[in-house]
mmCIF file of C-alpha atoms and ligand atoms in Angstrom:
data_model
loop_
_atom_site.group_PDB
_atom_site.id
_atom_site.type_symbol
_atom_site.label_atom_id
_atom_site.label_comp_id
_atom_site.label_asym_id
_atom_site.label_seq_id
_atom_site.Cartn_x
_atom_site.Cartn_y
_atom_site.Cartn_z
ATOM 1 C CA MET A 61 -43.067 188.203 119.905
ATOM 2 C CA LEU A 62 -43.475 185.051 117.830
ATOM 3 C CA SER A 63 -44.257 187.200 114.849
ATOM 4 C CA SER A 64 -40.572 187.951 114.329
ATOM 5 C CA ILE A 65 -40.006 184.396 113.127
ATOM 6 C CA PHE A 66 -42.637 185.063 110.487
ATOM 7 C CA ALA A 67 -40.581 187.881 109.051
ATOM 8 C CA TRP A 68 -40.027 185.528 106.183
ATOM 9 C CA ARG A 69 -43.650 185.669 105.250
ATOM 10 C CA TRP A 70 -42.492 188.387 102.857
ATOM 11 C CA LEU A 71 -41.532 185.381 100.722
ATOM 12 C CA ALA A 72 -45.214 184.712 100.175
ATOM 13 C CA GLN A 73 -46.204 188.363 100.178
ATOM 14 C CA ALA A 74 -43.560 189.142 97.553
ATOM 15 C CA MET A 75 -45.029 186.590 95.187
ATOM 16 C CA PRO A 76 -47.410 188.466 92.920
ATOM 17 C CA LEU A 77 -51.016 187.464 93.449
ATOM 18 C CA GLU A 78 -53.387 188.148 90.615
ATOM 19 C CA PRO A 79 -56.517 189.821 91.909
ATOM 20 C CA GLY A 80 -59.036 187.291 93.069
ATOM 21 C CA HIS A 81 -56.726 184.292 93.158
ATOM 22 C CA HIS A 82 -57.001 181.665 95.860
ATOM 23 C CA SER A 83 -54.240 181.865 98.417
ATOM 24 C CA VAL A 84 -54.046 180.770 102.032
ATOM 25 C CA LEU A 85 -50.888 182.879 102.305
ATOM 26 C CA HIS A 86 -52.616 186.160 101.455
ATOM 27 C CA PRO A 87 -55.198 186.438 104.213
ATOM 28 C CA ALA A 88 -57.860 189.119 103.952
ATOM 29 C CA ALA A 89 -59.691 188.142 107.135
ATOM 30 C CA PRO A 90 -58.531 187.491 110.716
ATOM 31 C CA GLN A 91 -59.739 183.882 110.382
ATOM 32 C CA ALA A 92 -57.431 183.262 107.419
ATOM 33 C CA GLY A 93 -54.721 185.155 109.346
ATOM 34 C CA HIS A 94 -54.863 182.599 112.175
ATOM 35 C CA ILE A 95 -54.558 179.766 109.658
ATOM 36 C CA GLU A 96 -51.634 181.486 107.936
ATOM 37 C CA TRP A 97 -49.918 181.893 111.316
ATOM 38 C CA LEU A 98 -50.223 178.132 111.949
ATOM 39 C CA TYR A 99 -48.977 177.428 108.426
ATOM 40 C CA TRP A 100 -45.787 179.419 108.934
ATOM 41 C CA LEU A 101 -45.197 177.979 112.402
ATOM 42 C CA ILE A 102 -45.369 174.420 111.095
ATOM 43 C CA PHE A 103 -43.351 175.411 108.036
ATOM 44 C CA TRP A 104 -40.455 176.695 110.170
ATOM 45 C CA ILE A 105 -40.549 173.714 112.522
ATOM 46 C CA LEU A 106 -40.352 171.343 109.563
ATOM 47 C CA PHE A 107 -37.675 173.476 107.931
ATOM 48 C CA SER A 108 -35.527 173.275 111.083
ATOM 49 C CA VAL A 109 -36.015 169.500 111.279
ATOM 50 C CA PHE A 110 -34.952 169.254 107.641
ATOM 51 C CA VAL A 111 -31.797 171.296 108.231
ATOM 52 C CA LEU A 112 -30.888 169.268 111.339
ATOM 53 C CA MET A 113 -31.399 165.985 109.480
ATOM 54 C CA ILE A 114 -29.183 167.084 106.596
ATOM 55 C CA ALA A 115 -26.526 168.247 109.072
ATOM 56 C CA ALA A 116 -26.649 164.887 110.901
ATOM 57 C CA PHE A 117 -26.334 162.987 107.615
ATOM 58 C CA GLY A 118 -23.439 165.186 106.591
ATOM 59 C CA ARG A 119 -21.671 164.573 109.883
ATOM 60 C CA ALA A 120 -22.173 160.792 109.669
ATOM 61 C CA GLY A 121 -20.945 160.828 106.070
ATOM 62 C CA ALA A 122 -17.833 162.786 106.982
ATOM 63 C CA LYS A 123 -17.031 160.349 109.812
ATOM 64 C CA ALA A 124 -17.488 157.351 107.532
ATOM 65 C CA ARG A 125 -15.082 158.822 105.016
ATOM 66 C CA VAL A 126 -12.364 159.186 107.628
ATOM 67 C CA ARG A 127 -12.705 155.479 108.371
ATOM 68 C CA GLY A 128 -12.211 154.778 104.691
ATOM 69 C CA ASP A 129 -12.936 151.274 103.402
ATOM 70 C CA ARG A 130 -11.269 149.433 106.219
ATOM 71 C CA ALA A 131 -13.384 146.561 107.457
ATOM 72 C CA PHE A 132 -15.757 147.769 110.129
ATOM 73 C CA PRO A 133 -14.054 146.924 113.406
ATOM 74 C CA ILE A 134 -16.304 145.193 115.893
ATOM 75 C CA ILE A 135 -15.282 146.657 119.177
ATOM 76 C CA GLU A 136 -16.993 146.862 122.480
ATOM 77 C CA ASP A 137 -17.595 150.560 123.100
ATOM 78 C CA GLU A 138 -19.805 150.995 126.135
ATOM 79 C CA GLU A 139 -19.177 154.707 126.265
ATOM 80 C CA GLY A 140 -20.230 155.079 122.590
ATOM 81 C CA ASP A 141 -23.349 152.960 123.137
ATOM 82 C CA ARG A 142 -24.392 155.046 126.083
ATOM 83 C CA ARG A 143 -23.906 158.243 124.077
ATOM 84 C CA ALA A 144 -25.929 156.821 121.198
ATOM 85 C CA SER A 145 -28.834 155.778 123.465
ATOM 86 C CA TRP A 146 -28.815 159.194 125.065
ATOM 87 C CA ALA A 147 -28.908 160.901 121.647
ATOM 88 C CA VAL A 148 -31.769 158.695 120.394
ATOM 89 C CA GLY A 149 -33.720 159.213 123.634
ATOM 90 C CA THR A 150 -33.294 162.980 123.442
ATOM 91 C CA ALA A 151 -34.330 163.081 119.775
ATOM 92 C CA LEU A 152 -37.425 161.022 120.619
ATOM 93 C CA GLY A 153 -38.298 163.338 123.490
ATOM 94 C CA VAL A 154 -37.854 166.455 121.351
ATOM 95 C CA THR A 155 -40.054 164.909 118.636
ATOM 96 C CA VAL A 156 -42.857 164.096 121.061
ATOM 97 C CA VAL A 157 -42.707 167.555 122.637
ATOM 98 C CA THR A 158 -42.709 169.239 119.198
ATOM 99 C CA LEU A 159 -45.685 167.214 117.999
ATOM 100 C CA PHE A 160 -47.502 168.013 121.212
ATOM 101 C CA VAL A 161 -46.836 171.736 120.791
ATOM 102 C CA VAL A 162 -48.124 171.576 117.191
ATOM 103 C CA LEU A 163 -51.225 169.733 118.378
ATOM 104 C CA VAL A 164 -51.963 172.325 121.056
ATOM 105 C CA LEU A 165 -51.413 175.235 118.638
ATOM 106 C CA SER A 166 -53.671 173.584 116.029
ATOM 107 C CA VAL A 167 -56.457 173.284 118.582
ATOM 108 C CA VAL A 168 -55.881 176.890 119.696
ATOM 109 C CA THR A 169 -55.994 178.068 116.059
ATOM 110 C CA GLY A 170 -59.232 176.128 115.499
ATOM 111 C CA LYS A 171 -60.754 177.862 118.529
ATOM 112 C CA ARG A 172 -59.587 181.291 117.354
ATOM 113 C CA VAL A 173 -61.095 180.732 113.900
ATOM 114 C CA GLU A 174 -64.402 179.609 115.415
ATOM 115 C CA GLY A 175 -64.673 182.139 118.230
ATOM 116 C CA LEU A 176 -67.772 184.233 117.733
ATOM 117 C CA THR A 177 -67.398 187.810 118.911
ATOM 118 C CA SER A 178 -69.884 189.515 116.696
ATOM 119 C CA LYS A 179 -72.350 192.253 117.395
ATOM 120 C CA ASN A 180 -74.852 193.163 114.691
ATOM 121 C CA PRO A 181 -73.557 190.732 112.114
ATOM 122 C CA VAL A 182 -74.760 190.464 108.536
ATOM 123 C CA THR A 183 -76.453 187.074 108.208
ATOM 124 C CA ILE A 184 -76.261 185.111 104.978
ATOM 125 C CA GLN A 185 -77.840 181.756 104.192
ATOM 126 C CA ILE A 186 -75.828 179.700 101.710
ATOM 127 C CA THR A 187 -77.457 176.638 100.223
ATOM 128 C CA ALA A 188 -75.251 174.435 98.082
ATOM 129 C CA ARG A 189 -76.707 172.636 95.082
ATOM 130 C CA GLN A 190 -75.290 170.610 92.258
ATOM 131 C CA TRP A 191 -73.496 172.760 91.049
ATOM 132 C CA TRP A 192 -74.042 176.286 92.251
ATOM 133 C CA TRP A 193 -74.608 178.266 95.446
ATOM 134 C CA GLU A 194 -77.876 179.886 96.399
ATOM 135 C CA VAL A 195 -77.244 182.959 98.527
ATOM 136 C CA THR A 196 -79.981 184.624 100.551
ATOM 137 C CA TYR A 197 -79.942 187.498 103.009
ATOM 138 C CA PRO A 198 -82.798 186.488 105.279
ATOM 139 C CA ASN A 199 -85.086 189.090 106.786
ATOM 140 C CA SER A 200 -88.142 188.666 109.000
ATOM 141 C CA GLN A 201 -90.087 190.541 106.320
ATOM 142 C CA ALA A 202 -90.288 188.285 103.276
ATOM 143 C CA ASP A 203 -90.182 191.207 100.845
ATOM 144 C CA GLN A 204 -86.932 192.399 102.412
ATOM 145 C CA THR A 205 -85.161 189.107 101.714
ATOM 146 C CA ILE A 206 -82.545 189.121 98.966
ATOM 147 C CA THR A 207 -81.818 186.019 96.905
ATOM 148 C CA THR A 208 -78.896 185.749 94.532
ATOM 149 C CA ALA A 209 -76.392 183.152 93.365
ATOM 150 C CA ASN A 210 -72.670 182.500 93.522
ATOM 151 C CA GLU A 211 -71.643 186.110 94.207
ATOM 152 C CA ILE A 212 -71.687 186.974 97.884
ATOM 153 C CA HIS A 213 -71.619 190.696 98.608
ATOM 154 C CA ILE A 214 -70.488 191.678 102.096
ATOM 155 C CA PRO A 215 -69.462 194.896 103.816
ATOM 156 C CA THR A 216 -65.841 195.100 105.004
ATOM 157 C CA GLY A 217 -65.096 195.378 108.698
ATOM 158 C CA THR A 218 -68.427 193.821 109.667
ATOM 159 C CA PRO A 219 -68.853 190.294 111.028
ATOM 160 C CA VAL A 220 -70.670 188.008 108.619
ATOM 161 C CA VAL A 221 -72.513 184.977 109.968
ATOM 162 C CA VAL A 222 -73.014 182.295 107.349
ATOM 163 C CA LEU A 223 -75.765 179.719 107.837
ATOM 164 C CA THR A 224 -75.158 176.687 105.648
ATOM 165 C CA ASN A 225 -77.205 173.906 104.162
ATOM 166 C CA SER A 226 -77.198 171.637 101.140
ATOM 167 C CA LYS A 227 -80.047 170.444 98.942
ATOM 168 C CA ASP A 228 -78.433 167.273 97.617
ATOM 169 C CA VAL A 229 -74.976 165.945 98.504
ATOM 170 C CA ILE A 230 -72.101 167.131 100.701
ATOM 171 C CA HIS A 231 -70.334 170.236 99.395
ATOM 172 C CA SER A 232 -67.587 172.289 100.976
ATOM 173 C CA PHE A 233 -67.371 176.063 101.030
ATOM 174 C CA TRP A 234 -63.785 177.236 100.715
ATOM 175 C CA ALA A 235 -62.469 180.757 100.170
ATOM 176 C CA PRO A 236 -58.801 180.357 101.137
ATOM 177 C CA ASN A 237 -58.100 184.079 101.610
ATOM 178 C CA ILE A 238 -60.977 184.336 104.062
ATOM 179 C CA THR A 239 -61.229 181.258 106.265
ATOM 180 C CA GLY A 240 -60.961 177.466 106.420
ATOM 181 C CA LYS A 241 -63.168 174.922 104.657
ATOM 182 C CA ARG A 242 -66.751 174.347 105.751
ATOM 183 C CA ASP A 243 -68.732 171.260 104.835
ATOM 184 C CA LEU A 244 -72.351 171.820 103.827
ATOM 185 C CA LEU A 245 -74.398 168.774 104.701
ATOM 186 C CA PRO A 246 -77.814 167.965 103.251
ATOM 187 C CA GLY A 247 -80.584 168.456 105.789
ATOM 188 C CA TYR A 248 -78.268 169.809 108.448
ATOM 189 C CA SER A 249 -77.709 173.483 109.056
ATOM 190 C CA SER A 250 -74.636 174.850 110.681
ATOM 191 C CA ALA A 251 -73.121 178.285 111.089
ATOM 192 C CA PHE A 252 -69.747 179.942 110.948
ATOM 193 C CA TRP A 253 -68.558 183.492 110.735
ATOM 194 C CA PHE A 254 -65.813 185.613 109.255
ATOM 195 C CA GLU A 255 -64.953 189.253 108.788
ATOM 196 C CA VAL A 256 -63.087 190.673 105.795
ATOM 197 C CA ASP A 257 -60.811 193.687 106.307
ATOM 198 C CA LYS A 258 -59.676 194.502 102.785
ATOM 199 C CA PRO A 259 -62.121 195.330 99.998
ATOM 200 C CA GLY A 260 -61.739 193.031 97.026
ATOM 201 C CA ILE A 261 -63.097 190.031 95.167
ATOM 202 C CA TYR A 262 -62.070 186.759 96.773
ATOM 203 C CA HIS A 263 -62.687 183.585 94.870
ATOM 204 C CA GLY A 264 -63.825 180.373 96.416
ATOM 205 C CA GLN A 265 -64.467 176.870 95.261
ATOM 206 C CA CYS A 266 -66.397 173.797 96.317
ATOM 207 C CA ALA A 267 -63.785 171.666 98.058
ATOM 208 C CA GLU A 268 -65.644 168.382 98.464
ATOM 209 C CA PHE A 269 -66.164 166.191 95.414
ATOM 210 C CA CYS A 270 -69.872 166.433 94.665
ATOM 211 C CA GLY A 271 -70.294 164.967 91.192
ATOM 212 C CA LEU A 272 -69.566 165.665 87.564
ATOM 213 C CA GLN A 273 -69.379 169.462 87.677
ATOM 214 C CA HIS A 274 -67.645 169.787 91.043
ATOM 215 C CA ALA A 275 -64.785 171.669 89.375
ATOM 216 C CA HIS A 276 -67.257 174.224 87.980
ATOM 217 C CA MET A 277 -68.761 175.118 91.325
ATOM 218 C CA GLY A 278 -67.002 178.358 92.112
ATOM 219 C CA PHE A 279 -68.187 181.445 93.933
ATOM 220 C CA SER A 280 -66.819 184.815 94.897
ATOM 221 C CA ILE A 281 -66.962 186.966 97.965
ATOM 222 C CA ILE A 282 -67.226 190.609 96.988
ATOM 223 C CA ALA A 283 -66.127 192.690 99.958
ATOM 224 C CA GLU A 284 -66.981 196.373 99.587
ATOM 225 C CA SER A 285 -67.396 199.500 101.687
ATOM 226 C CA ASN A 286 -70.545 199.713 103.765
ATOM 227 C CA ASP A 287 -71.977 202.397 101.440
ATOM 228 C CA ASN A 288 -71.476 200.270 98.346
ATOM 229 C CA PHE A 289 -72.942 197.267 100.144
ATOM 230 C CA GLN A 290 -76.049 199.227 101.184
ATOM 231 C CA ALA A 291 -76.469 200.483 97.620
ATOM 232 C CA TRP A 292 -76.176 196.925 96.316
ATOM 233 C CA GLN A 293 -78.797 195.747 98.830
ATOM 234 C CA GLN A 294 -81.226 198.494 97.854
ATOM 235 C CA GLN A 295 -80.818 197.566 94.198
ATOM 236 C CA GLN A 296 -81.313 193.839 94.871
ATOM 237 C CA LEU A 297 -84.465 194.460 96.918
ATOM 238 C CA LYS A 298 -86.218 195.967 93.921
ATOM 239 C CA PRO A 299 -88.373 193.712 91.764
ATOM 240 C CA ALA A 300 -87.151 193.039 88.249
ATOM 241 C CA ALA A 301 -86.800 196.054 85.994
ATOM 242 C CA ASP A 302 -89.638 196.359 83.482
ATOM 243 C CA PRO A 303 -88.475 195.815 79.925
ATOM 244 C CA GLN A 304 -88.251 199.136 78.076
ATOM 245 C CA THR A 305 -87.970 198.211 74.393
ATOM 246 C CA ALA A 306 -90.245 196.124 72.168
ATOM 247 C CA GLU A 307 -87.497 193.535 71.888
ATOM 248 C CA ALA A 308 -87.048 193.270 75.651
ATOM 249 C CA ILE A 309 -90.818 192.971 76.132
ATOM 250 C CA ARG A 310 -90.798 190.121 73.661
ATOM 251 C CA GLY A 311 -87.857 188.628 75.549
ATOM 252 C CA ARG A 312 -89.917 188.531 78.746
ATOM 253 C CA GLN A 313 -92.672 186.706 76.870
ATOM 254 C CA VAL A 314 -90.155 184.193 75.575
ATOM 255 C CA PHE A 315 -88.983 183.664 79.130
ATOM 256 C CA LEU A 316 -92.498 183.154 80.465
ATOM 257 C CA GLN A 317 -93.640 180.936 77.600
ATOM 258 C CA ASN A 318 -90.718 178.529 77.820
ATOM 259 C CA ALA A 319 -89.587 176.124 80.485
ATOM 260 C CA CYS A 320 -87.501 178.841 82.188
ATOM 261 C CA LEU A 321 -90.219 179.710 84.683
ATOM 262 C CA MET A 322 -90.385 176.112 85.908
ATOM 263 C CA CYS A 323 -86.923 176.493 87.428
ATOM 264 C CA HIS A 324 -86.192 180.199 87.838
ATOM 265 C CA THR A 325 -87.557 183.176 89.745
ATOM 266 C CA ILE A 326 -87.842 186.683 88.337
ATOM 267 C CA ARG A 327 -89.568 188.732 91.022
ATOM 268 C CA GLY A 328 -92.365 190.821 89.575
ATOM 269 C CA THR A 329 -93.269 188.140 87.000
ATOM 270 C CA ASP A 330 -95.017 184.762 87.231
ATOM 271 C CA ALA A 331 -91.699 182.940 87.423
ATOM 272 C CA GLY A 332 -91.246 181.831 91.029
ATOM 273 C CA SER A 333 -89.367 178.532 91.137
ATOM 274 C CA HIS A 334 -86.157 177.952 93.046
ATOM 275 C CA LEU A 335 -84.709 174.938 91.233
ATOM 276 C CA GLY A 336 -82.254 177.277 89.511
ATOM 277 C CA PRO A 337 -80.671 180.625 90.406
ATOM 278 C CA ASP A 338 -82.896 183.662 90.996
ATOM 279 C CA LEU A 339 -82.595 185.793 87.834
ATOM 280 C CA THR A 340 -84.305 188.973 89.112
ATOM 281 C CA HIS A 341 -80.976 190.844 88.933
ATOM 282 C CA ILE A 342 -78.983 188.514 86.713
ATOM 283 C CA ALA A 343 -77.388 191.422 84.813
ATOM 284 C CA SER A 344 -75.772 192.676 88.033
ATOM 285 C CA ARG A 345 -73.577 189.573 88.312
ATOM 286 C CA ASN A 346 -70.034 189.389 86.923
ATOM 287 C CA MET A 347 -70.147 185.700 86.114
ATOM 288 C CA ILE A 348 -72.744 183.024 85.382
ATOM 289 C CA ALA A 349 -73.024 179.286 85.993
ATOM 290 C CA ALA A 350 -71.011 179.331 89.244
ATOM 291 C CA GLU A 351 -68.033 181.317 87.943
ATOM 292 C CA THR A 352 -67.825 179.268 84.758
ATOM 293 C CA LEU A 353 -68.483 182.047 82.215
ATOM 294 C CA PRO A 354 -68.258 185.846 82.241
ATOM 295 C CA ASN A 355 -71.705 187.437 82.079
ATOM 296 C CA THR A 356 -72.004 188.768 78.495
ATOM 297 C CA SER A 357 -74.696 188.584 75.817
ATOM 298 C CA GLY A 358 -72.708 185.963 73.924
ATOM 299 C CA THR A 359 -72.099 183.656 76.870
ATOM 300 C CA LEU A 360 -75.697 184.030 78.076
ATOM 301 C CA ALA A 361 -77.002 182.997 74.665
ATOM 302 C CA GLY A 362 -74.592 180.057 74.490
ATOM 303 C CA TRP A 363 -75.517 178.947 78.005
ATOM 304 C CA ILE A 364 -79.288 179.194 77.451
ATOM 305 C CA VAL A 365 -79.227 177.226 74.191
ATOM 306 C CA ASP A 366 -77.010 174.423 75.424
ATOM 307 C CA PRO A 367 -75.884 174.452 79.051
ATOM 308 C CA GLN A 368 -74.956 170.791 78.685
ATOM 309 C CA ARG A 369 -72.107 171.639 76.353
ATOM 310 C CA ILE A 370 -70.664 174.054 78.885
ATOM 311 C CA LYS A 371 -71.404 172.113 82.080
ATOM 312 C CA PRO A 372 -72.323 168.536 81.115
ATOM 313 C CA GLY A 373 -74.761 167.168 83.682
ATOM 314 C CA ALA A 374 -75.886 170.633 84.894
ATOM 315 C CA ARG A 375 -79.481 170.645 86.150
ATOM 316 C CA MET A 376 -80.633 172.897 83.299
ATOM 317 C CA SER A 377 -82.084 171.449 80.121
ATOM 318 C CA PRO A 378 -81.135 172.725 76.632
ATOM 319 C CA ASN A 379 -83.447 175.321 75.057
ATOM 320 C CA PRO A 380 -83.393 175.180 71.283
ATOM 321 C CA LEU A 381 -84.940 178.621 70.692
ATOM 322 C CA ALA A 382 -85.410 180.380 67.348
ATOM 323 C CA PRO A 383 -82.586 182.932 66.828
ATOM 324 C CA ASP A 384 -84.995 185.915 67.097
ATOM 325 C CA ASP A 385 -86.475 184.604 70.324
ATOM 326 C CA LEU A 386 -83.029 183.963 71.766
ATOM 327 C CA GLN A 387 -81.903 187.461 70.838
ATOM 328 C CA ALA A 388 -84.976 188.999 72.500
ATOM 329 C CA LEU A 389 -84.562 186.818 75.596
ATOM 330 C CA VAL A 390 -80.918 187.822 76.020
ATOM 331 C CA THR A 391 -81.822 191.505 75.566
ATOM 332 C CA TYR A 392 -84.438 191.140 78.313
ATOM 333 C CA LEU A 393 -82.039 189.363 80.707
ATOM 334 C CA ARG A 394 -79.260 191.908 80.079
ATOM 335 C CA GLY A 395 -81.685 194.600 81.223
ATOM 336 C CA LEU A 396 -82.243 192.950 84.621
ATOM 337 C CA GLN A 397 -79.745 195.062 86.547
HETATM 338 C C1 HEC B 428 -84.856 172.212 84.571
HETATM 339 C C2 HEC B 428 -84.629 173.478 85.226
HETATM 340 C C3 HEC B 428 -84.203 174.650 84.374
HETATM 341 C C4 HEC B 428 -84.787 175.178 83.262
HETATM 342 C C5 HEC B 428 -86.002 174.669 82.503
HETATM 343 C C6 HEC B 428 -84.010 176.349 82.921
HETATM 344 N N1 HEC B 428 -82.991 176.518 83.798
HETATM 345 FE FE1 HEC B 428 -81.630 178.005 83.779
HETATM 346 N N2 HEC B 428 -80.621 177.114 85.292
HETATM 347 C C7 HEC B 428 -81.019 175.980 85.964
HETATM 348 C C8 HEC B 428 -80.010 175.595 86.907
HETATM 349 C C9 HEC B 428 -80.047 174.408 87.851
HETATM 350 C C10 HEC B 428 -78.964 176.539 86.770
HETATM 351 C C11 HEC B 428 -77.632 176.546 87.508
HETATM 352 C C12 HEC B 428 -76.689 175.660 86.731
HETATM 353 C C13 HEC B 428 -75.299 175.620 87.259
HETATM 354 O O1 HEC B 428 -74.680 176.688 87.458
HETATM 355 O O2 HEC B 428 -74.785 174.504 87.455
HETATM 356 C C14 HEC B 428 -79.388 177.484 85.755
HETATM 357 C C15 HEC B 428 -78.663 178.599 85.371
HETATM 358 C C16 HEC B 428 -79.152 179.590 84.535
HETATM 359 C C17 HEC B 428 -78.501 180.860 84.306
HETATM 360 C C18 HEC B 428 -77.214 181.337 84.973
HETATM 361 C C19 HEC B 428 -77.563 182.005 86.274
HETATM 362 C C20 HEC B 428 -76.386 182.350 87.134
HETATM 363 O O3 HEC B 428 -76.463 183.344 87.879
HETATM 364 O O4 HEC B 428 -75.384 181.641 87.116
HETATM 365 C C21 HEC B 428 -79.278 181.551 83.430
HETATM 366 C C22 HEC B 428 -79.036 182.949 82.882
HETATM 367 C C23 HEC B 428 -80.399 180.699 83.101
HETATM 368 N N3 HEC B 428 -80.285 179.517 83.796
HETATM 369 C C24 HEC B 428 -81.412 181.057 82.225
HETATM 370 C C25 HEC B 428 -82.426 180.179 81.832
HETATM 371 C C26 HEC B 428 -83.376 180.500 80.796
HETATM 372 C C27 HEC B 428 -83.454 181.806 80.023
HETATM 373 C C28 HEC B 428 -84.187 179.404 80.664
HETATM 374 C C29 HEC B 428 -85.315 179.181 79.683
HETATM 375 C C30 HEC B 428 -85.001 179.328 78.270
HETATM 376 C C31 HEC B 428 -83.737 178.420 81.645
HETATM 377 N N4 HEC B 428 -82.682 178.934 82.322
HETATM 378 C C32 HEC B 428 -84.319 177.192 81.855
HETATM 379 C C33 HEC B 428 -82.203 175.295 85.764
HETATM 380 C C34 HEC B 428 -83.066 175.491 84.707
HETATM 381 CU CU1 CU B 429 -68.087 169.990 94.978
#
């Protein structure tokens, strides 16, 4: 029915979208689909108003030209006045009705995005911090709980319920291809849900100014088949891999003898703090520091030595390690698949 007027959405679809880019116009979830629908509806209403306005201006201009530069004759024209009042009244009425229709459809879209129709959802707790996202998959058994950061794995075609919270200031969780923005308020949990149809990596970004590194507070939603998701979960449930080489063993010592363990967790070692991201499976992540750097040996070393140069203000202190120690530490972390 209405969808025929959205035939022009091919305009957006035809525009090439690099994998993982933000776009409200390339929905990968029904929630984002509802929002896209509202976008195009309002777009076409505004487009029609624009065309009508230009046509009216054109008509008035053409009339004025016929009159030429003769002095404007002041004549009583009751018939003309009545026509003008009628036209203005009608335009006003149409405007009010249009705005009312848009209002109703916005409310309807909001309801459709919110509507919870999920059976057996995957539940994820997302806690925002300056300036990264802690992601846990809660389970009644503590040792079955997964904790990771910034990369949110989900199975496609399965409802995902997200419980939100913040540890410091207000943040906003926004993955445009998936659903609308969600504020994360300190000390206040809320919930929303979405379901992704197409496998892929969908980027998201904090959308509420939250301090110096707000712009470097990205995340990604990695939607994969149920089998891949289960395999990922099984891997994440394991404690940290034991270091296999002499260098990696030394790297673990470096980790445990420096300040790292005061802020990070590596399950299976003495490090159990949650001030920073859980590093038990750090090597399984694509990016580090909330999507700021790709996860490679070089970037890890650079980040560990001086995070303040990469993300000034970040809640991680610099670690001026000896080159050998740094090398060993990076080798150890790269082994934490
Ligand atoms: C004062 C607390 C603190 C200390 C000490 C600390 N870190 Fe961090 N670390 C953090 C925080 C907070 C972040 C997240 C920063 C961000 O993304 O804004 C982080 C991020 C990281 C990351 C990136 C993780 C990811 O998934 O994005 C790595 C790797 C890391 N730290 C390793 C280390 C190592 C190794 C040490 C010790 C040499 C160390 N950290 C010491 C707080 C700390
Ligand atoms: Cu922010």
